[in-house]
GROMACS .gro file of C-alpha atoms in nm:
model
  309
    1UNK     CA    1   4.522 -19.235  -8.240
    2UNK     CA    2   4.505 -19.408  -7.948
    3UNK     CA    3   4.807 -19.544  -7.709
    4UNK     CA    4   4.822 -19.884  -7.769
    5UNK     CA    5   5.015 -19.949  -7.436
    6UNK     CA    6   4.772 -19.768  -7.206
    7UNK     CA    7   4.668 -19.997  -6.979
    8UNK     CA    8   4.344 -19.778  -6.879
    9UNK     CA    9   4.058 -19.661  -7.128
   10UNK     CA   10   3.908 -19.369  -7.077
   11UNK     CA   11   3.526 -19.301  -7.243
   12UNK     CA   12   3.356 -18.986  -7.169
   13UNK     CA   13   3.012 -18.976  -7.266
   14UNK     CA   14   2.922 -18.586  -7.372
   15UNK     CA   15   2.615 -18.411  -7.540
   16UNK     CA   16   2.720 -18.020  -7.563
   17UNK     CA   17   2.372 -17.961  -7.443
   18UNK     CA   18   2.101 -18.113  -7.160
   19UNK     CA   19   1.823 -18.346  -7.207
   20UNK     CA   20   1.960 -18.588  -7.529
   21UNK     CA   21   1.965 -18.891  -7.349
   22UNK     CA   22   2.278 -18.920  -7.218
   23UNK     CA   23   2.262 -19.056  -6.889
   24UNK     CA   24   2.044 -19.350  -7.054
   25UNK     CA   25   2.282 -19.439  -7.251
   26UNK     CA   26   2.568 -19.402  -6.993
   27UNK     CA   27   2.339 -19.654  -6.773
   28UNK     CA   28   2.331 -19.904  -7.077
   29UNK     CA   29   2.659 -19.889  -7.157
   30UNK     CA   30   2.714 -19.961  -6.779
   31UNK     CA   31   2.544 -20.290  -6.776
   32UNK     CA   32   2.650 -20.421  -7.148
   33UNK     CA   33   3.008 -20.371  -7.009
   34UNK     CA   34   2.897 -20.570  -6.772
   35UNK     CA   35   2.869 -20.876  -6.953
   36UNK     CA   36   3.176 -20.797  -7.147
   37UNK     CA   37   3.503 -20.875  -7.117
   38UNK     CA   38   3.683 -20.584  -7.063
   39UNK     CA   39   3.533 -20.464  -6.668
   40UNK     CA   40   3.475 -20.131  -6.598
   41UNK     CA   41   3.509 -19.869  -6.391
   42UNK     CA   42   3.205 -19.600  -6.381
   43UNK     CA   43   3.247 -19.164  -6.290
   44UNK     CA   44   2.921 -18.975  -6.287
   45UNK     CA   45   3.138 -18.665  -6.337
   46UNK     CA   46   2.808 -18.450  -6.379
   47UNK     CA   47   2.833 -18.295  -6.027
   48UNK     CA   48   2.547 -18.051  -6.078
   49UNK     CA   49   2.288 -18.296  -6.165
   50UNK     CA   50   2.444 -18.654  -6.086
   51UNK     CA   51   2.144 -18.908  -6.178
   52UNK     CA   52   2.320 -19.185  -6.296
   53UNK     CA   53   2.330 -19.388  -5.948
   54UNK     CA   54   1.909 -19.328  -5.938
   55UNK     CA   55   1.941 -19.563  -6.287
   56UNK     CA   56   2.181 -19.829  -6.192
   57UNK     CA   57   2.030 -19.962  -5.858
   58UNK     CA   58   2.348 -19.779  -5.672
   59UNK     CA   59   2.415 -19.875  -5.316
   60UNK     CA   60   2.643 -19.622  -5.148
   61UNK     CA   61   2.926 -19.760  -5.008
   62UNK     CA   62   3.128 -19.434  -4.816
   63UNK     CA   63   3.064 -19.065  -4.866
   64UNK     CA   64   3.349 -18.756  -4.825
   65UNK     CA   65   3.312 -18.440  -4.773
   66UNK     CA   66   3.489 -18.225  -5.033
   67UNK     CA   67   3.652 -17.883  -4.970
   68UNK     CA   68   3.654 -17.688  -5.279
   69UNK     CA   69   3.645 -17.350  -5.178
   70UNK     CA   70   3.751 -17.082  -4.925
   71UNK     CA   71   3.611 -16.809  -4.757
   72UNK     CA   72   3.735 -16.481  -4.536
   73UNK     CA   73   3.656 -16.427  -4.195
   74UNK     CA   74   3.744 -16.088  -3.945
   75UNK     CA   75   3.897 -16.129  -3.600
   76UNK     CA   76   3.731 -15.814  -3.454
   77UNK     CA   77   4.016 -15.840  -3.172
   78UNK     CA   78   4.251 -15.791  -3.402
   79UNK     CA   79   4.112 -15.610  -3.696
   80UNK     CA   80   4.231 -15.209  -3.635
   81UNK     CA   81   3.920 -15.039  -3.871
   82UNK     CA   82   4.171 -14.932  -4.137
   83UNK     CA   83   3.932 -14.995  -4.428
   84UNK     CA   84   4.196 -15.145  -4.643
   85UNK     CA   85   4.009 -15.450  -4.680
   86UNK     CA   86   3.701 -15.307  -4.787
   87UNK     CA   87   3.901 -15.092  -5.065
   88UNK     CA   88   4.014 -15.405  -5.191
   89UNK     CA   89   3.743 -15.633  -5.219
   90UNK     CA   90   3.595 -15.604  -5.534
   91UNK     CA   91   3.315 -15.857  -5.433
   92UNK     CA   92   3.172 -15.591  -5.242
   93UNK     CA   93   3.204 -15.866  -4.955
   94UNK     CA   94   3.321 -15.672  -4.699
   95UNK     CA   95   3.036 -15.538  -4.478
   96UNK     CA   96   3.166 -15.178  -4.340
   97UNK     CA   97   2.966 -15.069  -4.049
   98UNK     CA   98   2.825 -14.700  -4.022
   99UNK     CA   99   2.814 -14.747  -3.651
  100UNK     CA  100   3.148 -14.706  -3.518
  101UNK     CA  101   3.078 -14.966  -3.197
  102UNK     CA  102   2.970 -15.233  -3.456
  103UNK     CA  103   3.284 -15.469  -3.665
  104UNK     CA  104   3.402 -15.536  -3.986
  105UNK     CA  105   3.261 -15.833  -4.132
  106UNK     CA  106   3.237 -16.071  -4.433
  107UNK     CA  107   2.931 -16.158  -4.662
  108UNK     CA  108   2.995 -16.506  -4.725
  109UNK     CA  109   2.761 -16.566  -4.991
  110UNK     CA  110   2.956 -16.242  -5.190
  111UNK     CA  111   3.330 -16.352  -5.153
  112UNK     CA  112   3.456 -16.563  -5.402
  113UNK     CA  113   3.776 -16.640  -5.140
  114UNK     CA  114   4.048 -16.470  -5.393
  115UNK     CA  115   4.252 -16.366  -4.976
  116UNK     CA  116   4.318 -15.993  -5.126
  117UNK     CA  117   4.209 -15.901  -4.799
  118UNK     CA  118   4.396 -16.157  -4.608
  119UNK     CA  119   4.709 -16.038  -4.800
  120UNK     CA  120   4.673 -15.657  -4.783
  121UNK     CA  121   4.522 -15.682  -4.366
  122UNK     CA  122   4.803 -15.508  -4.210
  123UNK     CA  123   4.701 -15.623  -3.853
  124UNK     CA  124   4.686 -16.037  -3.977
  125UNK     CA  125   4.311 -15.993  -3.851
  126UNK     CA  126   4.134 -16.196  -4.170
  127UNK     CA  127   4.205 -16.577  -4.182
  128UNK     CA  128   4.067 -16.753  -4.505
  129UNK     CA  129   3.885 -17.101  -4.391
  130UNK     CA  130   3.786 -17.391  -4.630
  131UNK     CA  131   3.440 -17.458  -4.675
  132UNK     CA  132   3.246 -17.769  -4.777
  133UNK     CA  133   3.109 -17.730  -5.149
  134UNK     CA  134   2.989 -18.070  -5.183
  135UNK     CA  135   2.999 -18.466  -5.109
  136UNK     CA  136   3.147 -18.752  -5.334
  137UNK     CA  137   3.061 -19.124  -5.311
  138UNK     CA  138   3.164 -19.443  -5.405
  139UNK     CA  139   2.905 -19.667  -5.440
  140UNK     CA  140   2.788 -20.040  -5.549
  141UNK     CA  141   2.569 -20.131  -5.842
  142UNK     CA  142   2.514 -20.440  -6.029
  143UNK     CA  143   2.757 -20.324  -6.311
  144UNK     CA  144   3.061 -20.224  -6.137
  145UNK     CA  145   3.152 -19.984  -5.900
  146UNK     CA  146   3.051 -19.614  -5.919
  147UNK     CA  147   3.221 -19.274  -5.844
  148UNK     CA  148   2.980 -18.973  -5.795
  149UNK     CA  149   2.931 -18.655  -5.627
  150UNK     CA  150   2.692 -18.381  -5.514
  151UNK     CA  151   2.777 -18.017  -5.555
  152UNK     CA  152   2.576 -17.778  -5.325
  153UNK     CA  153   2.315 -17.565  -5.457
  154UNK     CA  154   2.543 -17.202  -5.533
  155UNK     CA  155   2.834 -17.377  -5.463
  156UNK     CA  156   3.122 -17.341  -5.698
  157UNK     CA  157   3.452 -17.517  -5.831
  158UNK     CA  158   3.239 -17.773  -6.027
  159UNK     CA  159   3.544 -17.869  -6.255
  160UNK     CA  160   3.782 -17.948  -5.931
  161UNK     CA  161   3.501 -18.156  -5.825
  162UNK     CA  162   3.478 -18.358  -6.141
  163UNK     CA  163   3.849 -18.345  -6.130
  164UNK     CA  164   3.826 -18.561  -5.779
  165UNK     CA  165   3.561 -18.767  -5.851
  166UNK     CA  166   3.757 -18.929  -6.200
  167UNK     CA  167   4.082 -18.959  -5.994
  168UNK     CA  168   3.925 -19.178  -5.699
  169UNK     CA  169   3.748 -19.360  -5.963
  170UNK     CA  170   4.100 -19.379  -6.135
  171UNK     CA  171   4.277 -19.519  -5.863
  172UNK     CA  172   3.997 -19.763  -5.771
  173UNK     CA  173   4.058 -19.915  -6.163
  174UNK     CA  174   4.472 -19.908  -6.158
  175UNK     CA  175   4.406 -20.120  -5.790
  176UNK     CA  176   4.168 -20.373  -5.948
  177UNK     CA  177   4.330 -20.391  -6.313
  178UNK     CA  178   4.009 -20.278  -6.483
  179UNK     CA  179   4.042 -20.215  -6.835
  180UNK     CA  180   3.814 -19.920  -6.896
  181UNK     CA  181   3.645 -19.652  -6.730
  182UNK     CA  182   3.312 -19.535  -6.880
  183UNK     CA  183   3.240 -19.166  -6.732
  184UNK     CA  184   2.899 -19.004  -6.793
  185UNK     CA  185   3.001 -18.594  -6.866
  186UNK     CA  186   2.783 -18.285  -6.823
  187UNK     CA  187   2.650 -18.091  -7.046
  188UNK     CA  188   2.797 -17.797  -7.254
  189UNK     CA  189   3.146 -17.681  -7.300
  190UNK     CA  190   3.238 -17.544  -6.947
  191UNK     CA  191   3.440 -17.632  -6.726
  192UNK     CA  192   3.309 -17.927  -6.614
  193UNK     CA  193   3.345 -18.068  -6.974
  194UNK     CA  194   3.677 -18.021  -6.983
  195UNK     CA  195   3.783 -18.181  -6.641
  196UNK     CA  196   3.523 -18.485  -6.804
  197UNK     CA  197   3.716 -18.493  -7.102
  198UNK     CA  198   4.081 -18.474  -6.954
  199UNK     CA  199   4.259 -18.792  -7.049
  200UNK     CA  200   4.043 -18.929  -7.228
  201UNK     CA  201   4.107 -19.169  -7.537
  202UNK     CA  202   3.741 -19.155  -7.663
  203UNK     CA  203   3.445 -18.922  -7.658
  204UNK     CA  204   3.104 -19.032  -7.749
  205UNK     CA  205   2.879 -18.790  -7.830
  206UNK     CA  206   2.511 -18.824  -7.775
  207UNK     CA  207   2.306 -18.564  -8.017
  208UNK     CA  208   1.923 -18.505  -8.099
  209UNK     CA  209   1.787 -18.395  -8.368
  210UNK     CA  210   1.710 -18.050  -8.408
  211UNK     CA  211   1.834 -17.698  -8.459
  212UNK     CA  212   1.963 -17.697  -8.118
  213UNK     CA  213   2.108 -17.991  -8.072
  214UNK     CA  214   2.286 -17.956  -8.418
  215UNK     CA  215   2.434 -17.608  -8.317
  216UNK     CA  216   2.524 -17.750  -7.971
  217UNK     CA  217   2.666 -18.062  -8.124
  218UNK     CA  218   2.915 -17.853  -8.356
  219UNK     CA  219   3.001 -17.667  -8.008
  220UNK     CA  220   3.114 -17.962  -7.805
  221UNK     CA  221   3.303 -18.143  -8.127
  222UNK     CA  222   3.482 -17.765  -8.140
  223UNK     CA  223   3.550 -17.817  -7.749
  224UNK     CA  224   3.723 -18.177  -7.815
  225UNK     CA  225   3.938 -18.033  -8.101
  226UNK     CA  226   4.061 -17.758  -7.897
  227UNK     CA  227   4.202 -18.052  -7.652
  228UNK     CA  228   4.296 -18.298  -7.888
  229UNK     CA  229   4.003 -18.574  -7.794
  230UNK     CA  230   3.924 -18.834  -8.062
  231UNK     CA  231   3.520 -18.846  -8.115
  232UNK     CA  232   3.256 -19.035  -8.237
  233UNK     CA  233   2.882 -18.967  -8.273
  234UNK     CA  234   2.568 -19.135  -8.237
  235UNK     CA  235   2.229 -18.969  -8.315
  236UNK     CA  236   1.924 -19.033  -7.971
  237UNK     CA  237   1.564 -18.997  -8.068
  238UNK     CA  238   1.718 -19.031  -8.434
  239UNK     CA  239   1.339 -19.139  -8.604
  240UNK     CA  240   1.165 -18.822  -8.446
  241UNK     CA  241   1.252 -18.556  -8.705
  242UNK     CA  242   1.407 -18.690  -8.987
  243UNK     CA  243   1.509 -18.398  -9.144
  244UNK     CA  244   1.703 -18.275  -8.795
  245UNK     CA  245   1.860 -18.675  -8.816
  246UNK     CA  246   1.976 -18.555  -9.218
  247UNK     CA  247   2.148 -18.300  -9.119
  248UNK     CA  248   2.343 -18.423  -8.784
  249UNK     CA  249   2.488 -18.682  -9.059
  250UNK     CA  250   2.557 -18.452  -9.293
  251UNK     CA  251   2.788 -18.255  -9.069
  252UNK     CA  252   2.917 -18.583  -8.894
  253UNK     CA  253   3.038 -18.664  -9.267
  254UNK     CA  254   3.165 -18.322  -9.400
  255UNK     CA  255   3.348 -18.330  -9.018
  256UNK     CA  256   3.506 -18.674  -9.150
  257UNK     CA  257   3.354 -18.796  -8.777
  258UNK     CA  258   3.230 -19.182  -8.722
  259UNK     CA  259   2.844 -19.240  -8.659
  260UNK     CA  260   2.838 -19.505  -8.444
  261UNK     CA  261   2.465 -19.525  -8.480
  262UNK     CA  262   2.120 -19.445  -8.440
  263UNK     CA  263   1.849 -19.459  -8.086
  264UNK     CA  264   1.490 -19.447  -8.171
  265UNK     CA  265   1.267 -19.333  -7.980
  266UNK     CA  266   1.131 -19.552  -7.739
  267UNK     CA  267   0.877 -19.546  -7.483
  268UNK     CA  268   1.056 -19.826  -7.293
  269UNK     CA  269   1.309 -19.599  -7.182
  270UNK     CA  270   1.109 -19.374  -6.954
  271UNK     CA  271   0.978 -19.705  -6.781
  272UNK     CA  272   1.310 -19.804  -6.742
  273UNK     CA  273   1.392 -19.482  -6.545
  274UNK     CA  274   1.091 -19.531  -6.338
  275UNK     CA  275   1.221 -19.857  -6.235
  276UNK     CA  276   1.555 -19.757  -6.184
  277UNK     CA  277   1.751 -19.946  -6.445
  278UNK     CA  278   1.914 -19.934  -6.726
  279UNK     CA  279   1.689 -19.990  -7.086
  280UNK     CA  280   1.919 -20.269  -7.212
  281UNK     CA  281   1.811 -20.482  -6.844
  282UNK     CA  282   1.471 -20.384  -6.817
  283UNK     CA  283   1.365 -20.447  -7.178
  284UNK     CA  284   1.691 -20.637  -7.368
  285UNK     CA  285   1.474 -20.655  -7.723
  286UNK     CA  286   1.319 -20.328  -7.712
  287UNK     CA  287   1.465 -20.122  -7.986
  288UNK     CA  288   1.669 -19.866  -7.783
  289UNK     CA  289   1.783 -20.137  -7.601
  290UNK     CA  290   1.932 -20.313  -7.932
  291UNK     CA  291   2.032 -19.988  -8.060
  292UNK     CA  292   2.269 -19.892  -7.736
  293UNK     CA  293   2.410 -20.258  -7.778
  294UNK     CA  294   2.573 -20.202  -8.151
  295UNK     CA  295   2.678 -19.886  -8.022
  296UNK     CA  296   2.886 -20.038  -7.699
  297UNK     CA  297   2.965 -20.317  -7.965
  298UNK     CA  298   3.162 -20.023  -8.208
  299UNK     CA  299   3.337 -19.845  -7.887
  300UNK     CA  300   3.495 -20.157  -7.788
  301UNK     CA  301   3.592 -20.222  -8.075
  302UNK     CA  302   3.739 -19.854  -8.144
  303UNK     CA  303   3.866 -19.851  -7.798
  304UNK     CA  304   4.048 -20.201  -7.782
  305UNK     CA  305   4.121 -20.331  -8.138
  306UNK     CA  306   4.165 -20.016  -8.341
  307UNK     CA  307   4.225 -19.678  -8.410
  308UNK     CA  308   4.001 -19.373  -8.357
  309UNK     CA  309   3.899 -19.078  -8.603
   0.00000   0.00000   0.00000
C-alpha cells in the first residue's frame, strides 16, 4: 500500500535482466511526465552502463568526483620487514620482495582495501588512501533535471554509487517540491538493484518475451518481495513471440501482479535512439510511442490516486 502522506514518489524502473527496453521506456516516461502535472525528478541509477542522458538531449550541468573505495599503501621508512602484513592479506596484495634491498609494496589492482594490514602493521607504516571509483552528474534535459554517474571500468562499490546518485537527486526534488522521481535501475538482482529499489513506492518492471526473460522476470519480482516493493508489469516487444507474451501473463496472473500493458515492437524506436530522444517525442503516434503513454497513464494513476498490488 502506498503512504498516502508521502510527499515524494519514488518509481524505479527494473528488468531482472539487460537488453528489454528499459532505458526507452525510462526516456518516455521522462518526457510524458513532462507534460503532466505531477514534475519529476529523474536518477539514471545504472552506474555501469548509464545511457539514459545519450536519449534525453542531457546537458551537463556540474560533475563530482566520487570516492568509493580505499586502498593500502607502505611507507618504506617506516615499514620494519616483519612480514605480518603479507600473512594477513588474503588478496595476495602484498608484493614481498626476494631481494632484501628492495620494499614491501601493495598491488593496487589486488586489494580490495579491507586495512587488515593497516590494523595488524606494528610499526603504523601502511596508511589506507581513498581512491576515485567514478564521477556523478547533474545535468539538464528538456524533461527535468537528471542525476547520473559513471563508474570506472574494474571499479567497485556500484551499489554506494547508486546509493549517491538517488540521494542528490532526492534532495534536488524535496528543494523544488517535485512530486515524483522516476529512476531508471540496472539490470539483475545485485546490488545495484537493491540500492535502485530502496524506498521506493513502485516498481515497474519491463519484461520480453522469452525463456529468459520469463526466468529473469520471476527473479527480480522474487528480489522486490524479499524488500517489500509493490510491482507492476508491462510486457516490451510483446507481438514478437506470442507464445513467450502467453506465458509472462500467465505468471503475472497466477502472481496476482498488475499488467500495465503491452510495447510492440517498433522500428521507430531505434531511430529514436539515433536521434537522441525519447520515442514518445520523436514519433508521438507511432505505436510504442502510444503504448508507453497508457502505461505512464496507469502509474500515475497507481502512484497518486490509488493503491498498489
Amino acid at each position: 500500500m502506498l503512504n498516502e502522506t508521502k510527499p515524494l514518489r519514488q518509481l524505479v524502473i527494473l528488468s531482472g535482466k539487460g537488453g528489454t527496453g528499459k532505458t526507452s521506456v525510462a526516456a518516455g516516461l521522462m518526457h510524458l511526465s513532462a507534460l503532466s502535472t505531477n514534475p519529476c525528478v529523474f536518477a539514471d541509477a545504472d552506474v555501469d552502463a548509464a545511457n539514459l542522458a545519450l536519449v534525453t538531449e542531457a546537458v551537463p550541468l556540474e560533475s563530482h568526483a566520487y570516492w568509493g573505495s580505499q586502498s593500502a599503501e607502505i611507507n618504506a621508512k617506516l615499514c620494519d620487514r616483519c612480514d605480518l602484513c603479507f600473512q594477513i592479506c588474503r588478496f595476495n596484495a602484498i608484493h614481498k620482495p626476494e631481494n632484501p634491498q628492495q620494499d614491501y609494496s601493495v598491488i593496487d589492482l589486488l586489494c580490495e582495501g579491507c586495512a587488515a594490514c593497516a590494523y595488524i602493521c606494528p610499526q603504523s607504516a601502511i596508511n589506507m588512501s581513498k581512491q576515485q571509483d567514478g564521477e556523478w552528474f547533474h545535468s539538464r534535459t528538456p524533461y527535468g533535471h537528471l542525476f547520473h554517474a559513471e563508474l570506472f571500468p574494474g571499479a567497485e562499490n556500484t551499489g554506494k554509487l547508486v546509493t549517491t546518485v538517488k540521494q542528490f537527486a532526492k534532495l534536488y526534488a524535496e528543494d523544488h517540491n517535485l512530486k515524483l522521481m522516476i529512476i531508471d535501475g540496472p539490470p539483475g538482482i545485485g546490488c545495484p538493484v537493491i540500492s535502485a529499489s530502496g524506498g521506493a513506492d513502485l516498481a515497474l518492471l519491463v519484461a520480453e518475451p522469452g525463456v529468459s526473460g520469463l526466468h529473469d522476470l520471476e527473479r527480480i519480482i522474487q528480489t522486490l518481495d524479499h524488500f517489500n516493493v509493490p510491482r507492476v508489469v508491462c510486457i516490451n516487444k510483446a507481438d514478437i513471440y506470442p507464445t513467450g507474451t502467453t506465458d509472462i501473463e500467465k505468471m503475472i496472473e497466477s502472481l496476482g501482479l498488475t499488467s500495465v500493458g503491452m510495447i510492440p515492437f517498433d522500428p521507430a524506436i531505434s531511430e529514436s535512439i539515433i536521434h537522441g530522444q525519447p520515442i514518445t517525442k520523436f514519433s508521438l503516434q507511432s505505436p510504442a510511442a502510444l503504448a508507453i503513454k497508457d502505461i505512464w497513464s496507469k502509474l500515475e494513476a497507481i502512484l497518486f490516486t490509488q493503491d498498489s498490488k
